[in-house]
XYZ file of N, CA and C in Angstrom:
288
model
N 2.563 12.491 -4.831
C 2.894 11.139 -5.059
C 3.847 10.518 -4.232
N 4.339 9.951 -3.623
C 5.233 9.568 -2.980
C 5.902 8.032 -3.508
N 7.071 8.186 -3.805
C 8.052 6.850 -4.255
C 9.016 6.678 -2.982
N 9.385 5.340 -2.980
C 10.025 4.922 -2.163
C 11.187 4.266 -2.788
N 12.332 4.100 -2.135
C 13.545 3.394 -2.545
C 13.301 1.747 -2.529
N 13.679 0.917 -3.334
C 13.311 -0.478 -3.286
C 14.184 -0.894 -2.222
N 15.283 -0.663 -1.890
C 16.124 -1.341 -0.824
C 15.390 -0.901 0.411
N 14.420 -0.114 0.688
C 13.559 0.088 2.164
C 12.810 -0.926 2.367
N 12.448 -1.943 1.244
C 11.369 -2.643 1.321
C 11.526 -4.295 1.814
N 10.762 -4.878 2.579
C 11.262 -6.205 3.003
C 10.687 -7.095 1.526
N 11.352 -8.360 1.500
C 11.036 -9.230 0.341
C 9.771 -9.256 0.054
N 8.909 -9.484 0.714
C 7.514 -9.875 0.361
C 6.815 -8.362 -0.307
N 7.232 -7.244 -0.287
C 6.959 -5.886 -0.966
C 7.613 -5.755 -2.049
N 9.245 -6.355 -1.956
C 9.685 -6.246 -3.424
C 9.229 -7.153 -4.425
N 9.036 -8.348 -3.830
C 8.281 -9.232 -4.736
C 6.991 -8.707 -5.604
N 6.147 -8.257 -4.803
C 4.867 -7.749 -5.180
C 5.107 -6.525 -5.890
N 6.042 -5.232 -5.668
C 6.415 -4.469 -6.877
C 6.772 -5.015 -8.095
N 7.446 -6.166 -8.157
C 7.916 -6.612 -9.366
C 6.879 -7.006 -9.867
N 6.291 -7.897 -9.044
C 4.703 -8.563 -9.877
C 4.120 -7.258 -10.810
N 3.766 -6.773 -9.764
C 2.743 -5.315 -9.930
C 3.125 -4.713 -11.159
N 4.556 -4.223 -11.570
C 5.181 -3.744 -12.668
C 5.565 -4.701 -13.860
N 5.485 -6.097 -13.669
C 5.614 -7.017 -14.780
C 4.439 -7.464 -15.082
N 3.483 -7.143 -15.455
C 2.426 -7.740 -15.848
C 1.992 -8.554 -17.202
N 1.207 -8.679 -17.377
C 1.233 -9.371 -18.881
C 0.617 -8.502 -19.914
N 0.184 -7.571 -19.687
C 0.061 -6.356 -20.601
C 0.358 -4.849 -19.996
N 0.699 -4.281 -20.660
C 1.389 -2.809 -20.311
C 0.560 -1.910 -19.348
N -0.874 -2.012 -20.001
C -1.764 -1.076 -19.201
C -1.981 -1.525 -17.766
N -1.721 -2.811 -17.229
C -1.821 -3.470 -15.925
C -0.202 -3.097 -15.449
N 0.671 -3.113 -16.150
C 2.029 -2.607 -15.450
C 1.802 -1.152 -14.833
N 1.310 -0.325 -15.672
C 0.859 1.393 -15.219
C 0.044 1.406 -14.228
N -0.969 0.555 -14.254
C -2.002 0.428 -13.246
C -1.655 0.116 -11.579
N -1.243 -1.130 -11.773
C -0.754 -1.881 -10.640
C 0.597 -1.374 -10.070
N 1.579 -1.118 -11.399
C 2.824 -0.795 -11.013
C 2.684 0.605 -10.293
N 2.000 1.463 -10.997
C 2.076 2.997 -10.614
C 1.277 3.018 -8.814
N -0.026 2.170 -8.888
C -0.343 2.056 -7.033
C 0.586 1.765 -6.365
N 1.411 0.445 -6.932
C 2.381 -0.421 -5.926
C 3.609 0.741 -5.707
N 4.036 1.355 -6.513
C 5.213 2.296 -6.218
C 4.970 3.482 -5.460
N 3.728 3.718 -5.485
C 3.352 4.896 -4.201
C 2.922 4.401 -3.165
N 2.151 3.386 -2.723
C 1.254 2.736 -1.760
C 1.737 1.240 -0.992
N 2.938 0.919 -1.812
C 2.811 -0.500 -0.965
C 3.532 -0.558 0.331
N 4.582 0.320 0.357
C 5.281 0.763 1.584
C 4.475 0.856 2.859
N 2.995 1.415 2.619
C 2.192 1.718 3.744
C 1.126 0.682 3.873
N 1.167 -0.350 2.995
C -0.041 -1.265 3.422
C 0.671 -2.184 4.310
N -0.532 -2.794 5.070
C -0.241 -3.630 6.070
C -0.387 -4.918 5.743
N -0.246 -5.753 6.460
C -0.296 -7.630 6.287
C -1.686 -7.923 5.381
N -2.614 -7.245 5.817
C -3.945 -7.696 5.357
C -4.289 -7.134 3.915
N -3.569 -5.758 3.760
C -3.814 -5.229 2.437
C -2.712 -5.591 1.566
N -1.653 -6.268 1.912
C -0.535 -7.206 1.003
C -1.332 -8.237 0.853
N -1.960 -9.035 1.330
C -2.986 -10.284 1.419
C -3.937 -10.056 -0.060
N -4.545 -8.858 0.267
C -5.712 -8.625 -0.555
C -4.808 -8.064 -2.061
N -3.707 -7.525 -1.847
C -3.131 -7.321 -3.235
C -2.552 -8.487 -3.940
N -2.310 -9.286 -3.372
C -1.649 -10.582 -3.876
C -2.850 -11.386 -4.231
N -4.138 -11.573 -3.799
C -5.120 -12.175 -4.473
C -5.724 -11.510 -5.416
N -5.787 -10.023 -5.354
C -6.087 -9.437 -6.706
C -5.278 -9.699 -7.991
N -3.937 -9.835 -7.574
C -2.975 -9.906 -8.862
C -3.036 -11.147 -9.340
N -3.931 -12.548 -8.621
C -3.907 -13.512 -9.271
C -5.220 -13.683 -10.230
N -6.116 -12.597 -10.298
C -6.949 -12.515 -11.523
C -6.340 -12.153 -12.740
N -6.999 -12.297 -14.070
C -6.452 -12.200 -15.079
C -5.868 -10.763 -15.562
N -5.092 -10.291 -16.278
C -4.829 -8.752 -16.380
C -6.031 -8.399 -17.443
N -6.818 -8.857 -18.461
C -7.773 -8.711 -19.115
C -8.875 -8.458 -18.059
N -9.123 -9.354 -17.479
C -10.485 -8.849 -16.347
C -10.056 -7.561 -15.328
N -8.722 -7.494 -14.957
C -8.514 -6.498 -13.873
C -8.656 -5.089 -14.703
N -8.157 -5.366 -16.024
C -8.243 -4.019 -17.078
C -9.716 -3.380 -16.836
N -10.411 -4.461 -17.414
C -11.805 -3.834 -17.554
C -12.535 -3.537 -16.289
N -12.483 -4.277 -15.216
C -12.784 -3.598 -13.991
C -12.056 -2.286 -13.608
N -10.815 -1.894 -13.599
C -10.066 -0.823 -13.194
C -10.597 0.177 -14.126
N -11.226 0.207 -15.154
C -11.166 1.197 -15.981
C -12.698 1.562 -16.131
N -13.507 0.334 -15.410
C -15.076 0.537 -15.281
C -15.670 0.116 -16.474
N -15.105 -0.356 -17.502
C -15.625 -0.962 -18.559
C -16.794 -2.077 -18.305
N -16.473 -2.837 -17.047
C -17.182 -3.739 -16.783
C -17.015 -3.681 -15.102
N -18.337 -4.047 -14.511
C -18.094 -3.553 -13.108
C -17.600 -5.048 -12.461
N -16.782 -4.760 -11.391
C -16.044 -5.754 -10.694
C -17.021 -6.611 -9.894
N -16.582 -7.947 -9.983
C -17.257 -8.901 -9.010
C -17.519 -8.578 -7.580
N -18.441 -8.421 -6.857
C -18.625 -7.867 -5.574
C -17.366 -8.438 -4.596
N -17.166 -9.679 -4.438
C -15.992 -10.152 -3.734
C -14.687 -9.464 -4.045
N -14.329 -8.814 -5.018
C -13.389 -7.872 -5.145
C -13.226 -6.579 -4.974
N -14.385 -6.058 -4.786
C -14.756 -4.421 -4.291
C -14.424 -4.327 -2.905
N -13.011 -4.289 -2.575
C -12.423 -4.048 -1.397
C -12.060 -2.655 -1.290
N -11.909 -2.237 -0.030
C -11.177 -0.782 -0.105
C -10.011 -0.488 -0.743
N -9.276 -1.805 -0.937
C -8.019 -1.626 -1.847
C -8.162 -1.428 -3.168
N -9.311 -2.056 -3.610
C -9.479 -2.163 -5.169
C -9.865 -0.864 -5.540
N -10.880 -0.316 -4.080
C -11.139 1.205 -4.741
C -9.886 1.953 -4.739
N -9.187 1.726 -3.685
C -7.925 2.746 -3.913
C -6.974 2.672 -5.198
N -6.881 1.493 -5.417
C -6.262 1.401 -6.819
C -7.051 2.064 -8.001
N -8.313 1.655 -8.235
C -9.133 2.421 -8.992
C -9.088 4.016 -9.064
N -9.040 4.587 -7.757
C -9.187 5.800 -7.404
C -7.493 6.652 -7.889
N -6.595 5.678 -7.605
C -5.080 6.129 -7.930
C -5.235 6.164 -9.499
N -5.824 5.056 -10.299
C -5.591 5.190 -11.532
C -6.479 6.012 -12.087
N -7.749 6.591 -11.677
C -8.532 7.628 -12.183
C -7.625 8.782 -12.214
N -7.187 9.216 -10.843
C -6.247 10.231 -10.601
C -5.121 10.596 -11.654
N -4.574 9.350 -11.857
C -3.503 9.365 -12.898
C -3.919 9.824 -14.470
N -5.063 8.812 -14.711
C -5.801 9.729 -16.020
C -5.998 11.046 -15.824
N -6.320 11.737 -15.242
C -6.934 12.946 -14.824
C -5.777 14.064 -14.916
N -4.745 13.513 -14.351
C -3.429 14.285 -14.114
C -2.948 14.079 -15.423
N -2.885 13.436 -16.442
C -1.749 13.142 -17.433
C -2.396 14.377 -18.585
N -1.491 14.876 -19.472
C -1.473 15.664 -20.478
C -2.426 15.121 -21.451
């Protein structure tokens, strides 16, 4: 897992990192914040747009979708959504 220095990020990415790490519920801080800390620097503008749109959804809905409790709506099943879900699943499987 590669983390990057916050000082290296542009303003948009800094704001997204903050939003990803300061959600309404701790579980989403971990899921989105962990993904952002690892991958945010490598996302292109389209990826940033998709992440911003995804973060407009409610935390409760996002949590049920990312944990697989409920299937995510088709319009949200983007490659970025799948990357976040895979990152979350890998984090869970590597936890002690």
